[in-house]
Amino acid sequence: MRSLIALLATALPALAEPPRLSLIFGQDALEAQAEDILDTRRVDDDRGSTLSIRLSPALDAAMLALTTAHVGETGRLMICAEVVIEPVLFAPIDRAIFQISDADPARIDHLQALLASPSCPGPPGG
């Protein structure tokens, strides 16, 4: 199972820049570069903001394999190597879609900017 996930998640050669978006459970990960992000949509209401991210359907099989193997575990969703949330996985997910909600719209502004920027920023102080 790990080799399938690793193969699907690392089909491109290693790049100096971190993946734009990563979902990580232990040593297994689904990684997406900027070109894998098909759509981002934001909804603001009186409770805060929600950012929806749709990755390429080509990553759906990798998402299903990863999440099937890690039901019941806590993972890390990262954007540009920054931990965004640490979700607990209750069931397999069959599509590479993410929804991030926050009561602070400025945090969603920051995540949107990371996803839309031409590249991930370098490490702080680097």
GROMACS .gro file of C-alpha atoms in nm, residues 5-103:
model
   99
    5ILE     CA    1   0.076   0.589  -0.228
    6ALA     CA    2   0.439   0.697  -0.262
    7LEU     CA    3   0.431   0.633  -0.638
    8LEU     CA    4   0.111   0.829  -0.690
    9ALA     CA    5   0.212   1.111  -0.459
   10THR     CA    6   0.562   1.156  -0.598
   11ALA     CA    7   0.514   1.107  -0.970
   12LEU     CA    8   0.711   1.426  -1.035
   13PRO     CA    9   1.080   1.457  -0.950
   14ALA     CA   10   1.165   1.616  -0.618
   15LEU     CA   11   1.155   1.995  -0.635
   16ALA     CA   12   1.338   2.244  -0.418
   17GLU     CA   13   1.005   2.404  -0.326
   18PRO     CA   14   0.782   2.217  -0.080
   19PRO     CA   15   0.455   2.078  -0.212
   20ARG     CA   16   0.186   2.344  -0.231
   21LEU     CA   17  -0.051   2.118  -0.037
   22SER     CA   18   0.019   1.797   0.157
   23LEU     CA   19  -0.198   1.558   0.354
   24ILE     CA   20   0.028   1.350   0.579
   25PHE     CA   21  -0.038   1.046   0.794
   26GLY     CA   22   0.283   0.914   0.947
   27GLN     CA   23   0.521   0.841   0.660
   28ASP     CA   24   0.244   0.836   0.397
   29ALA     CA   25   0.145   1.152   0.213
   30LEU     CA   26  -0.053   1.292  -0.074
   31GLU     CA   27   0.137   1.586  -0.217
   32ALA     CA   28   0.014   1.839  -0.471
   33GLN     CA   29   0.197   2.113  -0.656
   34ALA     CA   30   0.037   2.439  -0.770
   35GLU     CA   31  -0.061   2.290  -1.106
   36ASP     CA   32  -0.260   2.016  -0.925
   37ILE     CA   33  -0.493   2.274  -0.766
   38LEU     CA   34  -0.793   2.307  -0.995
   39ASP     CA   35  -1.010   2.539  -0.793
   40THR     CA   36  -1.029   2.733  -0.468
   41ARG     CA   37  -1.350   2.887  -0.343
   42ARG     CA   38  -1.414   3.093  -0.037
   43VAL     CA   39  -1.734   3.153   0.155
   44ASP     CA   40  -1.759   3.413   0.431
   45ASP     CA   41  -2.044   3.434   0.679
   46ASP     CA   42  -2.107   3.555   1.033
   47ARG     CA   43  -1.925   3.250   1.178
   48GLY     CA   44  -1.603   3.305   0.981
   49SER     CA   45  -1.467   3.181   0.650
   50THR     CA   46  -1.442   2.850   0.467
   51LEU     CA   47  -1.192   2.777   0.193
   52SER     CA   48  -1.268   2.486  -0.042
   53ILE     CA   49  -0.982   2.339  -0.244
   54ARG     CA   50  -1.027   2.094  -0.532
   55LEU     CA   51  -0.722   1.909  -0.656
   56SER     CA   52  -0.694   1.735  -0.991
   57PRO     CA   53  -0.918   1.428  -1.024
   58ALA     CA   54  -0.595   1.242  -1.110
   59LEU     CA   55  -0.520   1.257  -0.734
   60ASP     CA   56  -0.854   1.105  -0.628
   61ALA     CA   57  -0.718   0.747  -0.630
   62ALA     CA   58  -0.418   0.850  -0.417
   63MET     CA   59  -0.652   1.028  -0.174
   64LEU     CA   60  -0.870   0.718  -0.142
   65ALA     CA   61  -0.569   0.489  -0.091
   66LEU     CA   62  -0.414   0.720   0.170
   67THR     CA   63  -0.732   0.778   0.367
   68THR     CA   64  -0.843   0.413   0.353
   69ALA     CA   65  -0.511   0.312   0.507
   70HIS     CA   66  -0.534   0.568   0.790
   71VAL     CA   67  -0.894   0.572   0.917
   72GLY     CA   68  -0.897   0.658   1.287
   73GLU     CA   69  -0.565   0.842   1.274
   74THR     CA   70  -0.476   1.209   1.307
   75GLY     CA   71  -0.299   1.362   1.011
   76ARG     CA   72  -0.159   1.697   0.909
   77LEU     CA   73  -0.288   1.914   0.626
   78MET     CA   74  -0.010   2.148   0.517
   79ILE     CA   75   0.004   2.436   0.272
   80CYS     CA   76   0.356   2.543   0.172
   81ALA     CA   77   0.500   2.334   0.459
   82GLU     CA   78   0.282   2.522   0.711
   83VAL     CA   79   0.051   2.305   0.923
   84VAL     CA   80  -0.303   2.426   0.859
   85ILE     CA   81  -0.507   2.169   1.052
   86GLU     CA   82  -0.457   1.830   1.214
   87PRO     CA   83  -0.771   1.639   1.119
   88VAL     CA   84  -0.888   1.309   1.264
   89LEU     CA   85  -0.992   1.079   0.981
   90PHE     CA   86  -1.327   0.909   1.048
   91ALA     CA   87  -1.383   0.752   0.704
   92PRO     CA   88  -1.203   0.714   0.371
   93ILE     CA   89  -1.226   1.013   0.138
   94ASP     CA   90  -1.269   0.934  -0.232
   95ARG     CA   91  -1.203   1.277  -0.383
   96ALA     CA   92  -0.909   1.513  -0.341
   97ILE     CA   93  -1.115   1.795  -0.195
   98PHE     CA   94  -1.041   1.990   0.122
   99GLN     CA   95  -1.247   2.237   0.325
  100ILE     CA   96  -1.079   2.459   0.581
  101SER     CA   97  -1.294   2.669   0.814
  102ASP     CA   98  -1.176   2.934   1.055
  103ALA     CA   99  -1.351   3.195   1.267
   0.00000   0.00000   0.00000
